[in-house]
Coordinates of C-alpha atoms in Angstrom, one line a residue:
M218 CA 84.2 77.1 136.0
P219 CA 87.6 75.7 134.1
A220 CA 87.4 76.0 130.5
Y221 CA 87.0 72.5 130.1
D222 CA 85.7 69.5 132.2
F223 CA 88.5 67.0 132.3
T224 CA 86.5 65.0 134.9
A225 CA 83.3 63.8 133.1
P226 CA 83.8 61.1 130.4
R227 CA 83.2 61.9 126.7
L228 CA 80.9 59.8 124.6
F229 CA 80.2 59.9 120.7
V230 CA 76.3 59.3 120.0
A231 CA 74.4 59.1 116.8
A232 CA 71.2 60.6 117.6
D233 CA 70.1 64.6 117.5
L234 CA 71.2 66.5 120.6
A235 CA 68.8 69.0 122.1
A236 CA 68.2 70.0 125.7
G237 CA 65.7 67.6 127.7
V238 CA 66.1 64.9 125.3
T239 CA 66.4 61.2 126.8
L240 CA 69.1 58.9 125.0
P241 CA 69.2 55.0 125.6
L242 CA 72.6 54.0 126.0
E243 CA 74.1 51.2 123.8
R244 CA 74.8 48.2 126.0
A245 CA 78.6 48.7 125.5
Q246 CA 78.3 52.4 126.4
A247 CA 76.1 51.7 129.5
N248 CA 78.6 49.0 130.6
Y249 CA 81.4 51.2 130.3
L250 CA 80.0 54.0 132.2
L251 CA 78.3 51.8 134.7
N252 CA 80.8 49.0 135.2
V253 CA 84.2 50.2 133.9
L254 CA 84.0 54.0 135.4
R255 CA 81.6 53.2 138.1
K256 CA 79.5 55.9 137.4
G257 CA 76.2 56.4 139.1
P258 CA 72.8 58.3 138.8
D259 CA 73.1 61.8 138.2
D260 CA 76.9 61.6 137.4
P261 CA 77.7 64.1 134.4
V262 CA 78.5 62.9 131.0
L263 CA 79.8 64.8 128.1
I264 CA 78.0 63.8 124.7
F265 CA 78.4 64.8 121.0
N266 CA 77.6 63.7 117.6
G267 CA 79.5 65.4 115.2
R268 CA 76.7 68.0 114.4
D269 CA 75.2 69.6 117.2
G270 CA 78.0 70.5 119.6
E271 CA 79.3 69.0 123.1
W272 CA 76.3 68.7 125.6
R273 CA 76.2 67.9 129.3
A274 CA 73.8 64.9 130.4
H275 CA 73.0 63.0 133.3
L276 CA 73.2 59.3 133.7
V277 CA 69.7 57.7 134.5
Q278 CA 70.4 53.9 135.3
T279 CA 67.4 52.0 133.9
G280 CA 68.4 48.6 135.3
R281 CA 71.5 46.6 136.3
K282 CA 73.0 46.6 132.9
G283 CA 71.2 49.4 131.2
A284 CA 71.2 53.3 131.3
D285 CA 69.8 56.5 129.7
L286 CA 71.3 59.9 129.3
H287 CA 69.2 62.8 130.0
V288 CA 70.5 65.8 127.9
A289 CA 70.6 69.0 130.1
A290 CA 72.4 71.9 128.3
R291 CA 75.1 72.6 125.6
T292 CA 78.8 73.0 126.7
R293 CA 80.3 74.0 123.7
P294 CA 79.2 75.0 119.9
Q295 CA 79.8 72.5 117.1
T296 CA 83.3 73.4 115.5
P297 CA 84.3 72.4 111.6
R298 CA 86.1 69.6 110.8
A299 CA 89.8 70.2 111.1
D300 CA 91.0 71.2 107.2
L301 CA 94.3 68.7 107.3
H302 CA 94.5 65.6 105.4
Y303 CA 96.5 62.7 106.7
L304 CA 97.1 60.3 103.6
F305 CA 98.9 57.0 104.5
A306 CA 99.8 53.7 102.9
P307 CA 97.7 51.3 105.1
L308 CA 99.7 49.1 108.0
K309 CA 99.1 46.3 109.8
S310 CA 96.0 46.4 112.2
A311 CA 97.4 47.1 115.2
R312 CA 100.0 49.8 114.2
L313 CA 96.9 51.1 112.0
D314 CA 95.0 51.7 114.8
Y315 CA 97.6 53.5 116.2
V316 CA 97.9 55.8 113.4
A317 CA 94.4 56.5 113.1
Q318 CA 94.2 57.7 116.8
K319 CA 97.3 59.6 116.8
A320 CA 96.3 61.1 113.6
V321 CA 93.2 62.5 115.1
E322 CA 94.9 63.8 118.2
M323 CA 97.0 65.6 116.1
G324 CA 94.5 67.5 114.4
A325 CA 93.9 65.5 111.1
G326 CA 90.3 66.0 109.8
T327 CA 90.5 63.5 107.1
I328 CA 92.0 60.1 107.2
R329 CA 92.6 58.6 103.7
P330 CA 94.2 55.3 103.0
V331 CA 96.4 55.5 99.9
I332 CA 97.2 52.3 97.9
T333 CA 101.3 52.1 96.8
R334 CA 103.1 49.6 95.1
F335 CA 105.0 48.5 98.3
T336 CA 101.6 49.0 100.4
Q337 CA 101.6 45.5 102.9
G338 CA 97.9 45.5 102.1
D339 CA 95.1 47.0 100.2
R340 CA 92.1 46.0 102.6
V341 CA 91.1 48.2 105.3
N342 CA 88.6 47.9 107.7
L343 CA 87.0 51.3 107.3
D344 CA 84.6 50.7 110.4
R345 CA 87.3 50.1 112.5
L346 CA 89.2 53.0 111.0
R347 CA 86.4 55.2 111.9
A348 CA 85.9 53.5 115.5
N349 CA 89.6 54.4 116.4
A350 CA 89.0 58.1 115.0
I351 CA 85.9 58.3 117.4
E352 CA 87.8 56.8 120.3
A353 CA 90.4 59.5 119.7
A354 CA 87.9 62.4 119.2
E355 CA 86.1 61.3 122.5
Q356 CA 89.3 61.4 124.4
C357 CA 90.6 64.7 123.0
G358 CA 87.7 66.7 123.3
I359 CA 87.3 67.2 119.4
L360 CA 83.8 67.5 118.4
A361 CA 84.0 66.9 114.3
I362 CA 84.6 63.3 113.5
P363 CA 87.3 63.1 110.8
E364 CA 86.3 61.6 107.4
C365 CA 87.7 57.9 106.7
P366 CA 87.3 57.6 102.6
E367 CA 87.7 54.4 100.8
P368 CA 91.4 53.6 99.9
E369 CA 92.3 54.8 96.4
R370 CA 95.3 54.1 94.6
L371 CA 98.3 56.9 94.7
P372 CA 97.3 58.5 91.4
R373 CA 93.8 59.0 92.0
V374 CA 94.3 60.6 95.5
L375 CA 96.9 63.0 94.0
T376 CA 94.3 63.8 91.3
D377 CA 91.6 64.6 93.9
L378 CA 93.9 67.2 95.9
A379 CA 93.0 70.6 95.4
P380 CA 95.4 72.6 93.6
E381 CA 95.8 75.3 96.3
R382 CA 96.5 72.4 99.0
L383 CA 99.9 72.3 99.9
L384 CA 101.1 68.5 100.1
V385 CA 103.7 67.8 102.3
F386 CA 105.6 64.6 101.0
C387 CA 107.7 62.7 103.5
D388 CA 110.6 61.8 101.5
E389 CA 114.2 60.8 103.1
D390 CA 115.8 62.1 99.9
A391 CA 114.3 65.4 100.3
P392 CA 116.9 68.1 99.2
V393 CA 116.5 70.6 102.1
R394 CA 117.2 68.4 105.2
D395 CA 116.0 70.9 107.6
P396 CA 112.0 70.2 108.0
V397 CA 111.3 73.6 109.5
R398 CA 113.1 75.4 106.9
A399 CA 111.6 73.6 103.9
L400 CA 107.9 74.2 105.4
S401 CA 108.7 77.8 105.9
A402 CA 109.7 78.1 102.3
A403 CA 106.9 76.2 100.8
A404 CA 104.0 78.4 102.5
D405 CA 103.7 81.6 104.6
P406 CA 103.4 80.6 108.3
M407 CA 101.1 83.5 108.9
A408 CA 98.6 82.8 105.7
P409 CA 99.1 79.0 105.7
P410 CA 97.1 77.0 102.8
P411 CA 95.2 74.0 103.4
L412 CA 97.3 71.1 103.9
A413 CA 97.7 67.5 103.3
V414 CA 100.4 65.1 104.6
L415 CA 101.5 61.9 102.7
V416 CA 103.2 59.0 104.5
G417 CA 104.5 56.1 102.4
P418 CA 104.8 52.5 103.2
E419 CA 107.7 50.7 105.0
G420 CA 109.2 49.9 101.8
G421 CA 108.8 53.5 100.5
F422 CA 107.7 54.7 97.3
S423 CA 108.9 53.5 94.1
E424 CA 110.8 55.8 91.8
E425 CA 107.9 56.0 89.4
E426 CA 105.7 57.1 92.3
R427 CA 108.3 59.6 93.6
A428 CA 108.3 61.1 90.1
L429 CA 104.6 61.5 90.4
I430 CA 104.2 63.1 93.6
R431 CA 107.3 65.6 92.7
A432 CA 105.5 66.6 89.5
R433 CA 102.4 67.8 91.4
P434 CA 102.4 71.6 91.8
N435 CA 102.3 72.9 95.2
T436 CA 104.1 70.0 96.7
V437 CA 107.1 70.2 99.3
A438 CA 109.3 67.3 100.0
L439 CA 110.3 66.7 103.6
S440 CA 113.0 64.7 105.3
L441 CA 112.1 63.8 108.7
G442 CA 116.0 63.6 110.1
P443 CA 118.9 61.2 109.9
R444 CA 116.9 58.1 111.1
I445 CA 114.5 55.8 108.9
L446 CA 111.5 56.1 110.7
R447 CA 108.7 53.4 111.0
A448 CA 105.4 54.5 109.2
D449 CA 103.8 55.0 112.6
T450 CA 106.4 56.9 113.9
A451 CA 106.8 59.0 110.6
A452 CA 103.2 60.0 111.2
V453 CA 103.5 61.6 114.5
T454 CA 106.8 63.3 113.5
V455 CA 105.4 64.9 110.5
L456 CA 102.0 66.0 111.8
A457 CA 103.8 67.6 114.8
L458 CA 106.1 69.3 112.6
V459 CA 103.2 70.4 110.3
Q460 CA 101.1 71.9 112.9
A461 CA 103.7 73.5 114.7
V462 CA 105.0 75.5 111.5
L463 CA 101.8 75.9 109.5
G464 CA 99.0 74.6 111.6
D465 CA 96.9 75.1 114.7
A466 CA 100.1 74.7 117.2
R467 CA 101.5 78.0 116.0

């Protein structure tokens, strides 16, 4: 049997999971399985709730538009939430959806909106943010749903970070232009600390904000190369770098 079943669809459910339990599906989930994926009776579905691990269930159709899932056996034990914080200035909705999904795919366990001077808007639909995080977890085999805290202003976010957490600050004016060398110098890749990544808005950080960030101990400024990247591109770039040098992609 392969280590992971890529053929069975994965669904997040809120209910507790145990062998022998029958779960009624929400209408949207039933429609997705029955009409979009064309699944039929007894077809396997992988389900998880962020607490009880991943379970194999079988589809039981209850009508033309309804279905239940009968839970059979656990396929993987629960894993802890990834200890990587992704801190970002909110973007417009479509690009925010993209950033949320990619941050989860890249291993972020916390996705926290940060309000800065040049943030385009300080209103974030947290339900939508969480829905995108769940969708990414469903697609990527992740078992622990990332936290999506309320937006906070930059000074409060910096204060909330534990002193031992290394803050990777995306800064086009970083003194060290080689991002791999900067990360390797900031922490021991063989025993990396807990990590946080901070990406600013399209307009960048103000000089006051830069000074505030740089004044925090255990902070490294990271250049992402000679080109000015869009905030959503910068998110994927810096998370890939951090995971490759100090994270779980080593």
